[in-house]
mmCIF file of C-alpha atoms in Angstrom:
data_model
loop_
_atom_site.group_PDB
_atom_site.id
_atom_site.type_symbol
_atom_site.label_atom_id
_atom_site.label_comp_id
_atom_site.label_asym_id
_atom_site.label_seq_id
_atom_site.Cartn_x
_atom_site.Cartn_y
_atom_site.Cartn_z
ATOM 1 C CA MET A 1 16.107 16.263 90.534
ATOM 2 C CA LEU A 2 19.333 15.104 88.916
ATOM 3 C CA PRO A 3 19.146 11.680 87.242
ATOM 4 C CA GLN A 4 20.592 8.834 89.282
ATOM 5 C CA LEU A 5 20.049 5.917 86.886
ATOM 6 C CA VAL A 6 20.169 6.303 83.096
ATOM 7 C CA ALA A 7 19.264 3.432 80.771
ATOM 8 C CA LEU A 8 20.828 3.709 77.332
ATOM 9 C CA ASP A 9 19.673 1.758 74.320
ATOM 10 C CA MET A 10 22.518 0.992 71.927
ATOM 11 C CA ASP A 11 21.655 0.780 68.226
ATOM 12 C CA GLY A 12 20.034 3.898 66.847
ATOM 13 C CA THR A 13 20.454 5.626 70.216
ATOM 14 C CA LEU A 14 23.898 5.764 71.829
ATOM 15 C CA LEU A 15 25.845 4.198 68.953
ATOM 16 C CA ASN A 16 26.522 5.949 65.682
ATOM 17 C CA PRO A 17 25.378 4.417 62.359
ATOM 18 C CA HIS A 18 28.617 2.381 62.247
ATOM 19 C CA GLY A 19 27.832 0.769 65.594
ATOM 20 C CA GLN A 20 30.510 2.751 67.420
ATOM 21 C CA LEU A 21 30.373 4.520 70.767
ATOM 22 C CA PRO A 22 30.555 8.325 70.591
ATOM 23 C CA ALA A 23 34.062 9.687 71.056
ATOM 24 C CA ASP A 24 33.027 11.607 74.167
ATOM 25 C CA PHE A 25 31.516 8.630 75.994
ATOM 26 C CA PRO A 26 34.388 8.369 78.548
ATOM 27 C CA GLU A 27 33.878 12.049 79.361
ATOM 28 C CA LEU A 28 30.137 11.507 79.638
ATOM 29 C CA ARG A 29 30.693 8.601 82.047
ATOM 30 C CA ALA A 30 32.980 10.728 84.193
ATOM 31 C CA LEU A 31 30.432 13.541 84.268
ATOM 32 C CA ALA A 32 27.705 11.113 85.325
ATOM 33 C CA ALA A 33 29.893 9.546 88.012
ATOM 34 C CA ALA A 34 30.677 12.987 89.431
ATOM 35 C CA GLN A 35 26.924 13.486 89.867
ATOM 36 C CA HIS A 36 26.478 10.014 91.432
ATOM 37 C CA CYS A 37 24.582 8.864 88.355
ATOM 38 C CA GLU A 38 24.944 5.356 86.919
ATOM 39 C CA LEU A 39 24.852 4.768 83.154
ATOM 40 C CA VAL A 40 23.326 1.408 82.232
ATOM 41 C CA PRO A 41 23.535 -0.100 78.731
ATOM 42 C CA ALA A 42 20.053 -1.446 77.937
ATOM 43 C CA SER A 43 19.945 -3.455 74.760
ATOM 44 C CA GLY A 44 18.587 -6.364 72.807
ATOM 45 C CA ARG A 45 22.218 -7.426 72.485
ATOM 46 C CA GLN A 46 23.387 -10.340 74.607
ATOM 47 C CA LEU A 47 25.325 -9.954 77.833
ATOM 48 C CA ALA A 48 28.573 -11.230 76.296
ATOM 49 C CA THR A 49 28.382 -8.490 73.668
ATOM 50 C CA LEU A 50 27.677 -5.726 76.175
ATOM 51 C CA THR A 51 30.465 -6.768 78.547
ATOM 52 C CA GLU A 52 32.898 -6.738 75.629
ATOM 53 C CA MET A 53 31.729 -3.261 74.654
ATOM 54 C CA PHE A 54 31.835 -1.923 78.233
ATOM 55 C CA PRO A 55 34.529 -3.846 80.141
ATOM 56 C CA ASP A 56 34.580 -1.253 82.917
ATOM 57 C CA LEU A 57 30.831 -1.334 83.620
ATOM 58 C CA GLY A 58 29.064 -3.825 85.854
ATOM 59 C CA THR A 59 25.356 -3.126 85.403
ATOM 60 C CA PHE A 60 23.458 -4.125 82.251
ATOM 61 C CA ILE A 61 20.023 -4.764 80.838
ATOM 62 C CA ALA A 62 20.668 -7.398 78.165
ATOM 63 C CA GLU A 63 18.491 -9.396 75.774
ATOM 64 C CA ASN A 64 15.717 -6.779 76.005
ATOM 65 C CA GLY A 65 15.414 -7.295 79.756
ATOM 66 C CA SER A 66 15.665 -11.094 79.788
ATOM 67 C CA VAL A 67 19.019 -10.829 81.562
ATOM 68 C CA VAL A 68 19.662 -8.190 84.239
ATOM 69 C CA VAL A 69 23.088 -7.666 85.775
ATOM 70 C CA ARG A 70 23.903 -5.446 88.759
ATOM 71 C CA SER A 71 27.424 -4.848 90.069
ATOM 72 C CA GLY A 72 28.788 -7.685 87.969
ATOM 73 C CA GLU A 73 26.248 -10.289 89.129
ATOM 74 C CA ILE A 74 23.293 -11.675 87.182
ATOM 75 C CA ILE A 75 20.294 -10.838 89.338
ATOM 76 C CA ALA A 76 17.541 -12.007 86.991
ATOM 77 C CA THR A 77 16.985 -14.215 83.971
ATOM 78 C CA SER A 78 13.586 -14.900 82.428
ATOM 79 C CA PRO A 79 13.273 -18.153 80.480
ATOM 80 C CA ILE A 80 10.426 -18.515 77.991
ATOM 81 C CA GLY A 81 8.005 -21.382 78.591
ATOM 82 C CA GLU A 82 8.808 -24.454 76.537
ATOM 83 C CA GLU A 83 5.350 -24.449 74.965
ATOM 84 C CA THR A 84 5.891 -20.884 73.796
ATOM 85 C CA VAL A 85 9.326 -21.752 72.419
ATOM 86 C CA ARG A 86 7.882 -24.644 70.415
ATOM 87 C CA ALA A 87 5.015 -22.542 69.069
ATOM 88 C CA ALA A 88 7.258 -19.626 68.080
ATOM 89 C CA ARG A 89 9.783 -21.923 66.424
ATOM 90 C CA ALA A 90 7.059 -23.678 64.436
ATOM 91 C CA ALA A 91 5.597 -20.353 63.309
ATOM 92 C CA ALA A 92 9.039 -19.103 62.291
ATOM 93 C CA ASP A 93 9.701 -22.271 60.294
ATOM 94 C CA ALA A 94 6.468 -21.674 58.374
ATOM 95 C CA ILE A 95 7.422 -18.154 57.263
ATOM 96 C CA THR A 96 8.326 -18.253 53.573
ATOM 97 C CA GLU A 97 10.184 -14.935 53.459
ATOM 98 C CA PRO A 98 13.945 -15.567 53.898
ATOM 99 C CA HIS A 99 14.880 -15.233 57.559
ATOM 100 C CA ALA A 100 17.137 -16.644 60.271
ATOM 101 C CA THR A 101 16.170 -17.692 63.790
ATOM 102 C CA VAL A 102 18.446 -17.308 66.821
ATOM 103 C CA LEU A 103 17.768 -19.145 70.092
ATOM 104 C CA CYS A 104 19.245 -17.268 73.045
ATOM 105 C CA THR A 105 20.278 -18.587 76.454
ATOM 106 C CA PRO A 106 22.006 -16.457 79.118
ATOM 107 C CA GLU A 107 25.396 -17.879 78.048
ATOM 108 C CA THR A 108 25.205 -18.225 74.250
ATOM 109 C CA ALA A 109 23.087 -17.846 71.132
ATOM 110 C CA PHE A 110 22.346 -20.817 68.890
ATOM 111 C CA ALA A 111 22.126 -20.310 65.135
ATOM 112 C CA SER A 112 22.224 -22.557 62.108
ATOM 113 C CA GLU A 113 25.514 -22.973 60.260
ATOM 114 C CA ASP A 114 23.800 -22.597 56.880
ATOM 115 C CA VAL A 115 22.285 -19.114 57.342
ATOM 116 C CA PRO A 116 22.960 -16.695 54.461
ATOM 117 C CA ALA A 117 26.048 -14.494 54.665
ATOM 118 C CA ALA A 118 24.046 -11.348 55.483
ATOM 119 C CA ALA A 119 22.333 -13.080 58.391
ATOM 120 C CA ARG A 120 25.614 -14.517 59.686
ATOM 121 C CA GLU A 121 27.168 -11.044 59.650
ATOM 122 C CA GLU A 122 24.227 -9.534 61.539
ATOM 123 C CA ILE A 123 24.130 -12.329 64.084
ATOM 124 C CA SER A 124 27.878 -12.052 64.680
ATOM 125 C CA THR A 125 27.551 -8.302 65.233
ATOM 126 C CA TYR A 126 24.974 -8.552 68.008
ATOM 127 C CA TYR A 127 25.939 -11.914 69.511
ATOM 128 C CA LYS A 128 29.597 -12.339 70.427
ATOM 129 C CA ALA A 129 28.932 -15.728 72.036
ATOM 130 C CA VAL A 130 27.432 -17.833 69.234
ATOM 131 C CA THR A 131 27.148 -21.593 68.937
ATOM 132 C CA TRP A 132 26.757 -22.478 65.257
ATOM 133 C CA VAL A 133 24.900 -25.771 64.922
ATOM 134 C CA PRO A 134 24.247 -28.045 61.915
ATOM 135 C CA VAL A 135 20.527 -28.343 62.732
ATOM 136 C CA LEU A 136 18.834 -25.655 64.806
ATOM 137 C CA GLY A 137 15.935 -28.014 65.419
ATOM 138 C CA ASP A 138 18.196 -30.148 67.590
ATOM 139 C CA VAL A 139 18.611 -27.339 70.135
ATOM 140 C CA PRO A 140 16.377 -28.073 73.182
ATOM 141 C CA ASP A 141 13.450 -25.814 74.039
ATOM 142 C CA THR A 142 14.708 -25.392 77.616
ATOM 143 C CA ASN A 143 16.501 -22.368 79.110
ATOM 144 C CA ILE A 144 15.657 -20.137 76.125
ATOM 145 C CA ILE A 145 15.369 -16.540 77.293
ATOM 146 C CA LYS A 146 14.796 -14.927 73.895
ATOM 147 C CA ILE A 147 14.034 -15.943 70.329
ATOM 148 C CA ALA A 148 15.385 -13.484 67.781
ATOM 149 C CA ILE A 149 14.433 -13.522 64.110
ATOM 150 C CA PHE A 150 16.398 -11.689 61.428
ATOM 151 C CA CYS A 151 14.574 -10.822 58.202
ATOM 152 C CA GLU A 152 16.466 -8.624 55.789
ATOM 153 C CA SER A 153 13.293 -7.568 53.948
ATOM 154 C CA GLY A 154 11.631 -6.350 57.152
ATOM 155 C CA THR A 155 10.226 -7.927 60.306
ATOM 156 C CA GLU A 156 7.159 -5.692 60.648
ATOM 157 C CA ALA A 157 5.980 -6.687 57.178
ATOM 158 C CA HIS A 158 6.886 -10.366 57.119
ATOM 159 C CA VAL A 159 7.459 -11.746 60.616
ATOM 160 C CA TYR A 160 5.512 -9.906 63.308
ATOM 161 C CA GLU A 161 1.952 -11.072 62.577
ATOM 162 C CA PRO A 162 2.590 -14.841 62.270
ATOM 163 C CA ILE A 163 4.704 -14.864 65.426
ATOM 164 C CA ARG A 164 2.219 -12.693 67.307
ATOM 165 C CA ARG A 165 -0.597 -15.083 66.389
ATOM 166 C CA ALA A 166 1.458 -18.092 67.476
ATOM 167 C CA VAL A 167 2.339 -16.724 70.943
ATOM 168 C CA PRO A 168 -0.341 -14.126 71.783
ATOM 169 C CA ASP A 169 0.290 -14.205 75.529
ATOM 170 C CA ASP A 170 4.032 -13.499 75.399
ATOM 171 C CA ASN A 171 6.083 -10.428 74.528
ATOM 172 C CA VAL A 172 6.719 -10.082 70.801
ATOM 173 C CA VAL A 173 8.495 -6.876 69.772
ATOM 174 C CA VAL A 174 9.918 -5.449 66.590
ATOM 175 C CA SER A 175 13.361 -4.463 67.846
ATOM 176 C CA GLY A 176 14.712 -3.118 64.556
ATOM 177 C CA LYS A 177 13.853 -2.926 60.882
ATOM 178 C CA MET A 178 15.330 -6.390 60.374
ATOM 179 C CA TRP A 179 14.923 -7.919 63.857
ATOM 180 C CA LEU A 180 12.059 -9.270 65.936
ATOM 181 C CA ASP A 181 12.367 -10.659 69.473
ATOM 182 C CA VAL A 182 10.189 -12.962 71.562
ATOM 183 C CA MET A 183 10.459 -12.850 75.351
ATOM 184 C CA ALA A 184 8.339 -14.209 78.175
ATOM 185 C CA ARG A 185 5.224 -12.325 79.166
ATOM 186 C CA GLY A 186 6.015 -9.267 81.279
ATOM 187 C CA VAL A 187 9.694 -9.277 80.309
ATOM 188 C CA ASP A 188 10.949 -6.062 78.759
ATOM 189 C CA LYS A 189 13.466 -3.291 79.315
ATOM 190 C CA GLY A 190 10.949 -1.317 81.358
ATOM 191 C CA ALA A 191 10.465 -4.089 83.913
ATOM 192 C CA ALA A 192 14.251 -4.503 84.109
ATOM 193 C CA LEU A 193 14.762 -0.776 84.696
ATOM 194 C CA THR A 194 12.155 -0.828 87.470
ATOM 195 C CA THR A 195 13.925 -3.784 89.120
ATOM 196 C CA LEU A 196 17.310 -2.057 88.958
ATOM 197 C CA ALA A 197 15.900 1.159 90.400
ATOM 198 C CA GLU A 198 14.305 -0.675 93.328
ATOM 199 C CA LEU A 199 17.478 -2.629 94.144
ATOM 200 C CA SER A 200 19.569 0.532 93.877
ATOM 201 C CA GLY A 201 17.251 2.579 96.078
ATOM 202 C CA VAL A 202 16.652 5.032 93.242
ATOM 203 C CA PRO A 203 13.204 6.618 92.948
ATOM 204 C CA VAL A 204 11.561 6.155 89.565
ATOM 205 C CA SER A 205 11.428 9.926 89.210
ATOM 206 C CA ALA A 206 15.255 9.934 89.140
ATOM 207 C CA THR A 207 15.499 7.445 86.256
ATOM 208 C CA VAL A 208 16.003 8.384 82.608
ATOM 209 C CA ALA A 209 15.686 6.168 79.533
ATOM 210 C CA PHE A 210 16.933 6.847 76.021
ATOM 211 C CA GLY A 211 15.608 4.807 73.082
ATOM 212 C CA ASP A 212 14.698 4.733 69.433
ATOM 213 C CA TYR A 213 12.717 1.598 68.588
ATOM 214 C CA LEU A 214 9.717 -0.427 69.702
ATOM 215 C CA ASN A 215 11.673 -2.669 72.070
ATOM 216 C CA ASP A 216 12.416 0.538 74.023
ATOM 217 C CA LEU A 217 8.778 1.565 74.379
ATOM 218 C CA GLU A 218 8.122 -0.008 77.783
ATOM 219 C CA MET A 219 11.428 1.321 79.093
ATOM 220 C CA LEU A 220 10.474 4.867 78.165
ATOM 221 C CA ARG A 221 7.064 4.377 79.764
ATOM 222 C CA ALA A 222 8.669 3.113 82.971
ATOM 223 C CA ALA A 223 11.293 5.847 83.319
ATOM 224 C CA GLY A 224 10.895 9.077 85.230
ATOM 225 C CA THR A 225 12.113 10.939 82.134
ATOM 226 C CA ALA A 226 11.600 9.403 78.705
ATOM 227 C CA VAL A 227 13.916 10.493 75.893
ATOM 228 C CA ALA A 228 13.260 9.473 72.292
ATOM 229 C CA MET A 229 15.811 10.118 69.604
ATOM 230 C CA ASP A 230 14.886 12.316 66.655
ATOM 231 C CA ASN A 231 15.345 9.192 64.497
ATOM 232 C CA ALA A 232 13.012 7.174 66.754
ATOM 233 C CA HIS A 233 9.922 5.232 65.783
ATOM 234 C CA ALA A 234 6.811 7.437 65.929
ATOM 235 C CA GLN A 235 5.341 5.479 68.857
ATOM 236 C CA LEU A 236 8.323 6.360 71.045
ATOM 237 C CA LYS A 237 8.026 10.032 70.255
ATOM 238 C CA GLU A 238 4.397 9.908 71.399
ATOM 239 C CA VAL A 239 5.403 8.879 74.944
ATOM 240 C CA ALA A 240 8.639 10.887 75.205
ATOM 241 C CA ASP A 241 9.180 13.810 77.549
ATOM 242 C CA ILE A 242 12.175 14.938 75.477
ATOM 243 C CA ILE A 243 13.098 14.482 71.819
ATOM 244 C CA ALA A 244 16.889 14.273 71.546
ATOM 245 C CA PRO A 245 18.892 15.005 68.410
ATOM 246 C CA ALA A 246 19.419 11.915 66.253
ATOM 247 C CA ASN A 247 22.089 9.361 67.113
ATOM 248 C CA THR A 248 23.999 10.695 64.113
ATOM 249 C CA ASP A 249 24.238 14.008 65.985
ATOM 250 C CA ASN A 250 25.315 12.478 69.330
ATOM 251 C CA GLY A 251 21.889 13.183 70.773
ATOM 252 C CA VAL A 252 22.386 11.175 73.968
ATOM 253 C CA SER A 253 25.362 13.291 74.961
ATOM 254 C CA VAL A 254 23.616 16.546 74.089
ATOM 255 C CA VAL A 255 20.577 15.818 76.266
ATOM 256 C CA LEU A 256 22.331 13.955 79.096
ATOM 257 C CA ARG A 257 24.793 16.801 79.626
ATOM 258 C CA LYS A 258 21.851 19.157 80.078
ATOM 259 C CA LEU A 259 20.082 16.814 82.475
ATOM 260 C CA LEU A 260 23.220 16.320 84.583
ATOM 261 C CA SER A 261 23.777 20.055 84.885
ATOM 262 C CA SER A 262 20.193 21.145 85.558
#
């Protein structure tokens, strides 16, 4: 069966190490369209960032599944409970390792004006709609769909455990070497892919997911065909049906071309 719905993680997967789309992406889109297959960016990046990157696309999985868009319309958002937001924020404030916290709503991301330069650069890369505030603590706990924490020295080592302990019933994922994300329980890219497939009338067996890091794990588990990049975290390779060449070798294009012609 040819794929009908393909979810593409961005960083470490579709994008090259400089954060750029592969040169042949327009050709890949045309090939997919000719086979009645929809390509869906699926990222921890916010919706504003994805729509800027893909102005001609209308379907997205943004904020690690906290925002789902189909045919240009937001079909689902998943706010975190206020109690969880307060607990996660308190735990983050207690972490002594240098870090920066970002509070995400469907429309914007809130970050403190006084974050270090490296954190500001990272935040600006992944969040095109940012509201820089003098005091992050003044941002209300309502309508938060994701809490992102940037730690240059590593989130697995310094951030994951204290946040996991603070909000054990919600979804805490290491989304990159320097990023950790908190979403509501049951919210992830896999659930979003399942929702999109159902609304599109696409059987799960005709879905494909490409990913490289732990925030992609549930998406690969949910997809009919799971593709982990050669540069992927070991846990993704354990559940993958296919190991693609690394993102540095345009692995998405290599594998997707084969799948679309099989």
